[in-house]
Amino acid sequence: MFKLKPLLPILAACTMAAAALTLPAAPAVASSIPDYPFVHVTGSNFRVEMPDIATLDFQVVAADADPAAARAVIDARMAEVRELMQKLSIEEDDMQVREVRQSVRKERNADGTPVYELSCDVHIRLRNTANWPALGGGLLGKPNLDSFAADFDLSTMEQVNDEMVAAAIADARRRAEVMAAAGGRRLGPMMAATPDALKKLGTTLGLERDEFRVERRARATSNQRAADIDRETFVMVQLLKLRQSVDIVFRLENGAAARARPANKP
């Protein structure tokens, strides 16, 4: 004989949940879900764009027993960087250089004297990715240059984002119309929309999903040592793979009353 007692709490919880969906909300308490017939859908849009701007970050590092000698190396390398930028018609204002830092390495020279390390961070904004292979390839592999990080972006990203949001909403509406028609309803107006998950509503209805992460930039490298970077990959302009998602609640109109099922004949 089967024991039904362990299932009673589950059945009771299901009954209470169903009742909660049908009861009107109290005037003083906000409803956790809309009090009208609705459909909750997710729309998305995916695009691949060719970037037209890029940024390059790297460090210039030199070590010597004489801090002045190490500083001379830093200055010489920065002169070479500026020379390359001039050849590529990159404005001086498109480069930012942080102040040179000085520290003492743990390792000492053979005679016990300290080794001084000088370094500075360099950030270059490239307004034309056509110059990227020459810039990235020209700097990668130079002595004293390390910790490379490259990013690609789109100058019209705001416009592209707006277009993707509109396309994602259109995709959500299409999905909602299919669901409404399948249920014998007509799709009503959009009542709520967000580019992120409707967490409270999703939790209530069991529709919770992971937060959507929008990919806006293609990262070629992320602070990698120059010796660990593949040159052929580094000098390539990386495509931007963009994703946009929206969560929308549509009202359902013209709902037909459910027909009572005929009683089973004995």
PDB file of C-alpha atoms in Angstrom:
ATOM      1  CA  MET A   1       0.000   0.000   0.000  1.00  0.00           C
ATOM      2  CA  PHE A   2       1.370   3.397  -1.018  1.00  0.00           C
ATOM      3  CA  LYS A   3       2.046   6.056   1.607  1.00  0.00           C
ATOM      4  CA  LEU A   4       0.692   9.476   0.535  1.00  0.00           C
ATOM      5  CA  LYS A   5       1.593  11.382   3.678  1.00  0.00           C
ATOM      6  CA  PRO A   6       4.998  12.653   2.404  1.00  0.00           C
ATOM      7  CA  LEU A   7       3.205  14.206  -0.620  1.00  0.00           C
ATOM      8  CA  LEU A   8       0.722  16.225   1.422  1.00  0.00           C
ATOM      9  CA  PRO A   9       3.032  19.230   2.033  1.00  0.00           C
ATOM     10  CA  ILE A  10       3.804  19.418  -1.688  1.00  0.00           C
ATOM     11  CA  LEU A  11       0.122  19.218  -2.664  1.00  0.00           C
ATOM     12  CA  ALA A  12      -0.754  21.839  -0.094  1.00  0.00           C
ATOM     13  CA  ALA A  13       1.939  24.197  -1.375  1.00  0.00           C
ATOM     14  CA  CYS A  14       0.738  23.797  -4.956  1.00  0.00           C
ATOM     15  CA  THR A  15      -2.850  24.486  -3.915  1.00  0.00           C
ATOM     16  CA  MET A  16      -1.852  27.624  -2.021  1.00  0.00           C
ATOM     17  CA  ALA A  17       0.234  28.857  -4.973  1.00  0.00           C
ATOM     18  CA  ALA A  18      -2.678  28.370  -7.371  1.00  0.00           C
ATOM     19  CA  ALA A  19      -5.007  30.180  -5.012  1.00  0.00           C
ATOM     20  CA  ALA A  20      -2.590  33.067  -4.674  1.00  0.00           C
ATOM     21  CA  LEU A  21      -2.635  33.584  -8.447  1.00  0.00           C
ATOM     22  CA  THR A  22      -6.425  33.850  -8.539  1.00  0.00           C
ATOM     23  CA  LEU A  23      -7.048  36.019  -5.465  1.00  0.00           C
ATOM     24  CA  PRO A  24      -7.143  39.824  -5.957  1.00  0.00           C
ATOM     25  CA  ALA A  25      -4.413  41.813  -4.260  1.00  0.00           C
ATOM     26  CA  ALA A  26      -5.249  43.614  -1.022  1.00  0.00           C
ATOM     27  CA  PRO A  27      -5.461  47.419  -1.396  1.00  0.00           C
ATOM     28  CA  ALA A  28      -2.642  48.032   1.103  1.00  0.00           C
ATOM     29  CA  VAL A  29      -0.276  45.345  -0.245  1.00  0.00           C
ATOM     30  CA  ALA A  30       1.347  45.512  -3.676  1.00  0.00           C
ATOM     31  CA  SER A  31       0.790  42.440  -5.829  1.00  0.00           C
ATOM     32  CA  SER A  32       3.911  40.373  -6.537  1.00  0.00           C
ATOM     33  CA  ILE A  33       2.597  39.642 -10.065  1.00  0.00           C
ATOM     34  CA  PRO A  34       0.283  41.618 -12.373  1.00  0.00           C
ATOM     35  CA  ASP A  35      -3.426  41.260 -11.515  1.00  0.00           C
ATOM     36  CA  TYR A  36      -4.414  41.038 -15.200  1.00  0.00           C
ATOM     37  CA  PRO A  37      -3.901  38.285 -17.807  1.00  0.00           C
ATOM     38  CA  PHE A  38      -0.401  38.623 -19.189  1.00  0.00           C
ATOM     39  CA  VAL A  39       2.450  36.869 -20.954  1.00  0.00           C
ATOM     40  CA  HIS A  40       6.086  37.237 -19.934  1.00  0.00           C
ATOM     41  CA  VAL A  41       8.612  36.757 -22.752  1.00  0.00           C
ATOM     42  CA  THR A  42      12.292  37.294 -23.469  1.00  0.00           C
ATOM     43  CA  GLY A  43      13.488  38.718 -26.769  1.00  0.00           C
ATOM     44  CA  SER A  44      17.062  38.864 -28.020  1.00  0.00           C
ATOM     45  CA  ASN A  45      19.207  40.219 -30.804  1.00  0.00           C
ATOM     46  CA  PHE A  46      22.705  39.278 -31.953  1.00  0.00           C
ATOM     47  CA  ARG A  47      25.000  41.248 -34.232  1.00  0.00           C
ATOM     48  CA  VAL A  48      28.567  41.071 -35.459  1.00  0.00           C
ATOM     49  CA  GLU A  49      30.251  44.414 -36.122  1.00  0.00           C
ATOM     50  CA  MET A  50      33.656  45.434 -37.408  1.00  0.00           C
ATOM     51  CA  PRO A  51      35.213  47.837 -34.862  1.00  0.00           C
ATOM     52  CA  ASP A  52      36.557  51.171 -36.018  1.00  0.00           C
ATOM     53  CA  ILE A  53      38.421  52.255 -32.858  1.00  0.00           C
ATOM     54  CA  ALA A  54      40.862  50.501 -30.542  1.00  0.00           C
ATOM     55  CA  THR A  55      42.925  51.083 -27.430  1.00  0.00           C
ATOM     56  CA  LEU A  56      46.334  49.699 -26.542  1.00  0.00           C
ATOM     57  CA  ASP A  57      47.814  49.571 -23.047  1.00  0.00           C
ATOM     58  CA  PHE A  58      51.334  48.473 -22.184  1.00  0.00           C
ATOM     59  CA  GLN A  59      54.164  49.100 -19.747  1.00  0.00           C
ATOM     60  CA  VAL A  60      57.668  50.370 -20.315  1.00  0.00           C
ATOM     61  CA  VAL A  61      60.001  48.695 -17.801  1.00  0.00           C
ATOM     62  CA  ALA A  62      63.753  49.128 -17.259  1.00  0.00           C
ATOM     63  CA  ALA A  63      66.036  47.903 -14.476  1.00  0.00           C
ATOM     64  CA  ASP A  64      69.555  48.996 -13.597  1.00  0.00           C
ATOM     65  CA  ALA A  65      71.850  49.535 -10.630  1.00  0.00           C
ATOM     66  CA  ASP A  66      71.764  53.219 -11.567  1.00  0.00           C
ATOM     67  CA  PRO A  67      68.248  54.751 -11.536  1.00  0.00           C
ATOM     68  CA  ALA A  68      69.374  57.433 -13.968  1.00  0.00           C
ATOM     69  CA  ALA A  69      70.457  54.781 -16.485  1.00  0.00           C
ATOM     70  CA  ALA A  70      67.097  53.022 -16.164  1.00  0.00           C
ATOM     71  CA  ARG A  71      65.309  56.335 -16.706  1.00  0.00           C
ATOM     72  CA  ALA A  72      67.363  56.933 -19.848  1.00  0.00           C
ATOM     73  CA  VAL A  73      66.128  53.605 -21.221  1.00  0.00           C
ATOM     74  CA  ILE A  74      62.528  54.562 -20.447  1.00  0.00           C
ATOM     75  CA  ASP A  75      62.927  57.871 -22.251  1.00  0.00           C
ATOM     76  CA  ALA A  76      64.543  56.199 -25.269  1.00  0.00           C
ATOM     77  CA  ARG A  77      61.705  53.682 -25.622  1.00  0.00           C
ATOM     78  CA  MET A  78      59.062  56.398 -25.307  1.00  0.00           C
ATOM     79  CA  ALA A  79      60.827  58.355 -28.068  1.00  0.00           C
ATOM     80  CA  GLU A  80      60.526  55.282 -30.295  1.00  0.00           C
ATOM     81  CA  VAL A  81      56.814  54.974 -29.464  1.00  0.00           C
ATOM     82  CA  ARG A  82      56.214  58.620 -30.384  1.00  0.00           C
ATOM     83  CA  GLU A  83      58.147  58.188 -33.617  1.00  0.00           C
ATOM     84  CA  LEU A  84      55.929  55.266 -34.624  1.00  0.00           C
ATOM     85  CA  MET A  85      52.807  57.251 -33.762  1.00  0.00           C
ATOM     86  CA  GLN A  86      53.967  60.110 -35.994  1.00  0.00           C
ATOM     87  CA  LYS A  87      54.487  57.727 -38.902  1.00  0.00           C
ATOM     88  CA  LEU A  88      50.896  56.475 -38.454  1.00  0.00           C
ATOM     89  CA  SER A  89      49.485  60.013 -38.079  1.00  0.00           C
ATOM     90  CA  ILE A  90      48.337  59.308 -34.512  1.00  0.00           C
ATOM     91  CA  GLU A  91      47.958  62.518 -32.545  1.00  0.00           C
ATOM     92  CA  GLU A  92      50.093  63.067 -29.458  1.00  0.00           C
ATOM     93  CA  ASP A  93      46.911  63.781 -27.490  1.00  0.00           C
ATOM     94  CA  ASP A  94      45.757  60.222 -28.170  1.00  0.00           C
ATOM     95  CA  MET A  95      48.500  58.878 -25.896  1.00  0.00           C
ATOM     96  CA  GLN A  96      48.472  59.078 -22.122  1.00  0.00           C
ATOM     97  CA  VAL A  97      51.567  58.293 -20.067  1.00  0.00           C
ATOM     98  CA  ARG A  98      51.508  57.912 -16.307  1.00  0.00           C
ATOM     99  CA  GLU A  99      54.336  59.108 -14.127  1.00  0.00           C
ATOM    100  CA  VAL A 100      57.379  56.880 -13.940  1.00  0.00           C
ATOM    101  CA  ARG A 101      57.431  54.699 -10.828  1.00  0.00           C
ATOM    102  CA  GLN A 102      60.604  53.549  -9.095  1.00  0.00           C
ATOM    103  CA  SER A 103      61.053  50.500  -6.891  1.00  0.00           C
ATOM    104  CA  VAL A 104      63.823  48.206  -5.663  1.00  0.00           C
ATOM    105  CA  ARG A 105      63.800  44.587  -6.749  1.00  0.00           C
ATOM    106  CA  LYS A 106      64.259  41.807  -4.222  1.00  0.00           C
ATOM    107  CA  GLU A 107      67.067  40.361  -6.312  1.00  0.00           C
ATOM    108  CA  ARG A 108      70.394  42.151  -5.934  1.00  0.00           C
ATOM    109  CA  ASN A 109      73.406  42.421  -8.164  1.00  0.00           C
ATOM    110  CA  ALA A 110      76.325  40.029  -7.723  1.00  0.00           C
ATOM    111  CA  ASP A 111      78.178  42.622  -5.667  1.00  0.00           C
ATOM    112  CA  GLY A 112      75.174  43.076  -3.368  1.00  0.00           C
ATOM    113  CA  THR A 113      74.116  46.487  -4.702  1.00  0.00           C
ATOM    114  CA  PRO A 114      70.382  47.054  -5.207  1.00  0.00           C
ATOM    115  CA  VAL A 115      68.636  46.825  -8.584  1.00  0.00           C
ATOM    116  CA  TYR A 116      66.282  49.701  -9.322  1.00  0.00           C
ATOM    117  CA  GLU A 117      63.244  49.116 -11.502  1.00  0.00           C
ATOM    118  CA  LEU A 118      61.514  51.997 -13.267  1.00  0.00           C
ATOM    119  CA  SER A 119      58.196  51.599 -15.087  1.00  0.00           C
ATOM    120  CA  CYS A 120      55.380  53.651 -16.575  1.00  0.00           C
ATOM    121  CA  ASP A 121      51.974  52.819 -18.043  1.00  0.00           C
ATOM    122  CA  VAL A 122      51.101  53.905 -21.579  1.00  0.00           C
ATOM    123  CA  HIS A 123      47.584  54.148 -23.051  1.00  0.00           C
ATOM    124  CA  ILE A 124      47.081  54.804 -26.776  1.00  0.00           C
ATOM    125  CA  ARG A 125      43.711  55.482 -28.381  1.00  0.00           C
ATOM    126  CA  LEU A 126      43.546  54.483 -32.041  1.00  0.00           C
ATOM    127  CA  ARG A 127      40.806  56.275 -33.974  1.00  0.00           C
ATOM    128  CA  ASN A 128      41.342  54.220 -37.135  1.00  0.00           C
ATOM    129  CA  THR A 129      41.716  50.451 -36.839  1.00  0.00           C
ATOM    130  CA  ALA A 130      43.323  50.373 -40.278  1.00  0.00           C
ATOM    131  CA  ASN A 131      46.521  51.361 -38.446  1.00  0.00           C
ATOM    132  CA  TRP A 132      46.148  48.617 -35.848  1.00  0.00           C
ATOM    133  CA  PRO A 133      48.473  46.004 -37.475  1.00  0.00           C
ATOM    134  CA  ALA A 134      51.224  48.594 -37.838  1.00  0.00           C
ATOM    135  CA  LEU A 135      50.803  49.946 -34.319  1.00  0.00           C
ATOM    136  CA  GLY A 136      50.390  46.638 -32.489  1.00  0.00           C
ATOM    137  CA  GLY A 137      52.953  44.819 -34.607  1.00  0.00           C
ATOM    138  CA  GLY A 138      55.405  47.694 -34.358  1.00  0.00           C
ATOM    139  CA  LEU A 139      55.343  47.792 -30.553  1.00  0.00           C
ATOM    140  CA  LEU A 140      55.035  44.094 -29.756  1.00  0.00           C
ATOM    141  CA  GLY A 141      58.486  42.630 -29.360  1.00  0.00           C
ATOM    142  CA  LYS A 142      60.292  45.893 -28.690  1.00  0.00           C
ATOM    143  CA  PRO A 143      62.723  45.735 -25.742  1.00  0.00           C
ATOM    144  CA  ASN A 144      61.413  46.946 -22.389  1.00  0.00           C
ATOM    145  CA  LEU A 145      57.745  46.882 -23.523  1.00  0.00           C
ATOM    146  CA  ASP A 146      55.504  44.427 -21.680  1.00  0.00           C
ATOM    147  CA  SER A 147      52.049  43.801 -20.129  1.00  0.00           C
ATOM    148  CA  PHE A 148      50.068  44.392 -23.313  1.00  0.00           C
ATOM    149  CA  ALA A 149      46.276  44.763 -23.280  1.00  0.00           C
ATOM    150  CA  ALA A 150      44.181  45.639 -26.339  1.00  0.00           C
ATOM    151  CA  ASP A 151      40.483  46.480 -26.714  1.00  0.00           C
ATOM    152  CA  PHE A 152      38.291  47.140 -29.739  1.00  0.00           C
ATOM    153  CA  ASP A 153      35.141  49.215 -29.819  1.00  0.00           C
ATOM    154  CA  LEU A 154      32.691  50.980 -32.108  1.00  0.00           C
ATOM    155  CA  SER A 155      32.320  54.754 -32.378  1.00  0.00           C
ATOM    156  CA  THR A 156      28.602  54.328 -33.149  1.00  0.00           C
ATOM    157  CA  MET A 157      28.019  51.914 -30.264  1.00  0.00           C
ATOM    158  CA  GLU A 158      25.183  53.975 -28.764  1.00  0.00           C
ATOM    159  CA  GLN A 159      23.261  53.903 -32.044  1.00  0.00           C
ATOM    160  CA  VAL A 160      23.917  50.190 -32.463  1.00  0.00           C
ATOM    161  CA  ASN A 161      22.703  49.537 -28.910  1.00  0.00           C
ATOM    162  CA  ASP A 162      19.456  51.401 -29.614  1.00  0.00           C
ATOM    163  CA  GLU A 163      18.897  49.382 -32.783  1.00  0.00           C
ATOM    164  CA  MET A 164      19.565  46.122 -30.954  1.00  0.00           C
ATOM    165  CA  VAL A 165      17.127  46.990 -28.169  1.00  0.00           C
ATOM    166  CA  ALA A 166      14.428  47.752 -30.764  1.00  0.00           C
ATOM    167  CA  ALA A 167      15.157  44.471 -32.566  1.00  0.00           C
ATOM    168  CA  ALA A 168      15.057  42.519 -29.286  1.00  0.00           C
ATOM    169  CA  ILE A 169      11.674  44.073 -28.429  1.00  0.00           C
ATOM    170  CA  ALA A 170      10.354  43.119 -31.870  1.00  0.00           C
ATOM    171  CA  ASP A 171      11.574  39.562 -31.289  1.00  0.00           C
ATOM    172  CA  ALA A 172       9.835  39.474 -27.905  1.00  0.00           C
ATOM    173  CA  ARG A 173       6.587  40.747 -29.435  1.00  0.00           C
ATOM    174  CA  ARG A 174       6.711  38.063 -32.108  1.00  0.00           C
ATOM    175  CA  ARG A 175       7.161  35.362 -29.478  1.00  0.00           C
ATOM    176  CA  ALA A 176       4.362  36.815 -27.371  1.00  0.00           C
ATOM    177  CA  GLU A 177       1.963  36.929 -30.349  1.00  0.00           C
ATOM    178  CA  VAL A 178       2.605  33.246 -31.015  1.00  0.00           C
ATOM    179  CA  MET A 179       1.942  32.367 -27.387  1.00  0.00           C
ATOM    180  CA  ALA A 180      -1.170  34.546 -27.214  1.00  0.00           C
ATOM    181  CA  ALA A 181      -2.646  33.092 -30.404  1.00  0.00           C
ATOM    182  CA  ALA A 182      -1.943  29.565 -29.219  1.00  0.00           C
ATOM    183  CA  GLY A 183      -3.895  30.324 -26.052  1.00  0.00           C
ATOM    184  CA  GLY A 184      -6.835  31.900 -27.844  1.00  0.00           C
ATOM    185  CA  ARG A 185      -5.945  35.435 -26.814  1.00  0.00           C
ATOM    186  CA  ARG A 186      -5.028  38.684 -28.549  1.00  0.00           C
ATOM    187  CA  LEU A 187      -1.797  40.377 -27.572  1.00  0.00           C
ATOM    188  CA  GLY A 188      -2.358  43.636 -25.742  1.00  0.00           C
ATOM    189  CA  PRO A 189      -0.040  46.552 -24.976  1.00  0.00           C
ATOM    190  CA  MET A 190       3.427  46.252 -23.497  1.00  0.00           C
ATOM    191  CA  MET A 191       3.075  46.786 -19.749  1.00  0.00           C
ATOM    192  CA  ALA A 192       6.686  46.415 -18.566  1.00  0.00           C
ATOM    193  CA  ALA A 193      10.107  46.051 -20.162  1.00  0.00           C
ATOM    194  CA  THR A 194      13.684  45.848 -18.969  1.00  0.00           C
ATOM    195  CA  PRO A 195      17.046  44.974 -20.561  1.00  0.00           C
ATOM    196  CA  ASP A 196      17.748  42.801 -17.512  1.00  0.00           C
ATOM    197  CA  ALA A 197      15.822  39.891 -16.032  1.00  0.00           C
ATOM    198  CA  LEU A 198      12.618  40.703 -14.155  1.00  0.00           C
ATOM    199  CA  LYS A 199      13.954  39.002 -11.055  1.00  0.00           C
ATOM    200  CA  LYS A 200      11.001  39.390  -8.710  1.00  0.00           C
ATOM    201  CA  LEU A 201       8.482  38.352 -11.341  1.00  0.00           C
ATOM    202  CA  GLY A 202      10.721  35.564 -12.544  1.00  0.00           C
ATOM    203  CA  THR A 203      11.143  34.207  -9.027  1.00  0.00           C
ATOM    204  CA  THR A 204       7.400  34.251  -8.407  1.00  0.00           C
ATOM    205  CA  LEU A 205       6.606  32.431 -11.637  1.00  0.00           C
ATOM    206  CA  GLY A 206       9.604  30.122 -11.593  1.00  0.00           C
ATOM    207  CA  LEU A 207      11.144  31.876 -14.597  1.00  0.00           C
ATOM    208  CA  GLU A 208      14.347  33.075 -12.960  1.00  0.00           C
ATOM    209  CA  ARG A 209      17.364  33.008 -15.251  1.00  0.00           C
ATOM    210  CA  ASP A 210      20.970  34.094 -15.028  1.00  0.00           C
ATOM    211  CA  GLU A 211      21.598  37.783 -15.520  1.00  0.00           C
ATOM    212  CA  PHE A 212      22.333  38.543 -19.147  1.00  0.00           C
ATOM    213  CA  ARG A 213      25.754  39.874 -19.843  1.00  0.00           C
ATOM    214  CA  VAL A 214      26.084  42.243 -22.777  1.00  0.00           C
ATOM    215  CA  GLU A 215      29.311  41.861 -24.698  1.00  0.00           C
ATOM    216  CA  ARG A 216      30.277  45.279 -26.001  1.00  0.00           C
ATOM    217  CA  ARG A 217      33.955  44.968 -26.782  1.00  0.00           C
ATOM    218  CA  ALA A 218      36.353  42.420 -28.149  1.00  0.00           C
ATOM    219  CA  ARG A 219      39.453  41.984 -26.025  1.00  0.00           C
ATOM    220  CA  ALA A 220      42.512  40.890 -27.952  1.00  0.00           C
ATOM    221  CA  THR A 221      44.780  40.617 -24.930  1.00  0.00           C
ATOM    222  CA  SER A 222      44.381  41.229 -21.230  1.00  0.00           C
ATOM    223  CA  ASN A 223      47.636  42.318 -19.623  1.00  0.00           C
ATOM    224  CA  GLN A 224      49.701  39.516 -21.082  1.00  0.00           C
ATOM    225  CA  ARG A 225      53.444  39.265 -21.174  1.00  0.00           C
ATOM    226  CA  ALA A 226      54.829  40.116 -24.593  1.00  0.00           C
ATOM    227  CA  ALA A 227      56.526  36.719 -24.833  1.00  0.00           C
ATOM    228  CA  ASP A 228      53.179  34.928 -24.334  1.00  0.00           C
ATOM    229  CA  ILE A 229      51.268  36.774 -27.070  1.00  0.00           C
ATOM    230  CA  ASP A 230      50.766  35.234 -30.496  1.00  0.00           C
ATOM    231  CA  ARG A 231      51.771  37.929 -32.972  1.00  0.00           C
ATOM    232  CA  GLU A 232      49.453  36.846 -35.801  1.00  0.00           C
ATOM    233  CA  THR A 233      46.442  36.962 -33.503  1.00  0.00           C
ATOM    234  CA  PHE A 234      47.500  40.188 -31.840  1.00  0.00           C
ATOM    235  CA  VAL A 235      47.724  42.218 -35.047  1.00  0.00           C
ATOM    236  CA  MET A 236      44.265  41.118 -36.218  1.00  0.00           C
ATOM    237  CA  VAL A 237      41.278  43.421 -35.668  1.00  0.00           C
ATOM    238  CA  GLN A 238      38.856  41.391 -33.559  1.00  0.00           C
ATOM    239  CA  LEU A 239      35.181  41.375 -34.563  1.00  0.00           C
ATOM    240  CA  LEU A 240      32.634  42.619 -32.031  1.00  0.00           C
ATOM    241  CA  LYS A 241      30.038  40.007 -31.105  1.00  0.00           C
ATOM    242  CA  LEU A 242      27.162  41.933 -29.528  1.00  0.00           C
ATOM    243  CA  ARG A 243      24.163  40.485 -27.709  1.00  0.00           C
ATOM    244  CA  GLN A 244      21.138  42.277 -26.326  1.00  0.00           C
ATOM    245  CA  SER A 245      18.252  40.763 -24.388  1.00  0.00           C
ATOM    246  CA  VAL A 246      15.006  42.228 -23.049  1.00  0.00           C
ATOM    247  CA  ASP A 247      12.339  40.908 -20.679  1.00  0.00           C
ATOM    248  CA  ILE A 248       8.822  42.146 -21.441  1.00  0.00           C
ATOM    249  CA  VAL A 249       5.350  41.721 -19.960  1.00  0.00           C
ATOM    250  CA  PHE A 250       2.455  42.031 -22.436  1.00  0.00           C
ATOM    251  CA  ARG A 251      -1.176  42.272 -21.452  1.00  0.00           C
ATOM    252  CA  LEU A 252      -3.516  39.643 -22.914  1.00  0.00           C
ATOM    253  CA  GLU A 253      -6.852  40.839 -24.306  1.00  0.00           C
ATOM    254  CA  ASN A 254     -10.097  39.232 -25.457  1.00  0.00           C
ATOM    255  CA  GLY A 255      -9.873  36.177 -23.250  1.00  0.00           C
ATOM    256  CA  ALA A 256     -12.579  33.624 -23.893  1.00  0.00           C
ATOM    257  CA  ALA A 257     -14.207  31.981 -20.910  1.00  0.00           C
ATOM    258  CA  ALA A 258     -13.146  28.405 -20.348  1.00  0.00           C
ATOM    259  CA  ARG A 259     -15.739  25.827 -21.297  1.00  0.00           C
ATOM    260  CA  ALA A 260     -16.914  23.394 -18.650  1.00  0.00           C
ATOM    261  CA  ARG A 261     -16.029  19.831 -19.388  1.00  0.00           C
ATOM    262  CA  PRO A 262     -18.982  17.513 -19.837  1.00  0.00           C
ATOM    263  CA  ALA A 263     -19.560  15.060 -17.039  1.00  0.00           C
ATOM    264  CA  ASN A 264     -18.363  11.546 -17.636  1.00  0.00           C
ATOM    265  CA  LYS A 265     -21.167   9.237 -18.597  1.00  0.00           C
ATOM    266  CA  PRO A 266     -21.594   6.291 -16.300  1.00  0.00           C
TER     267      PRO A 266
END
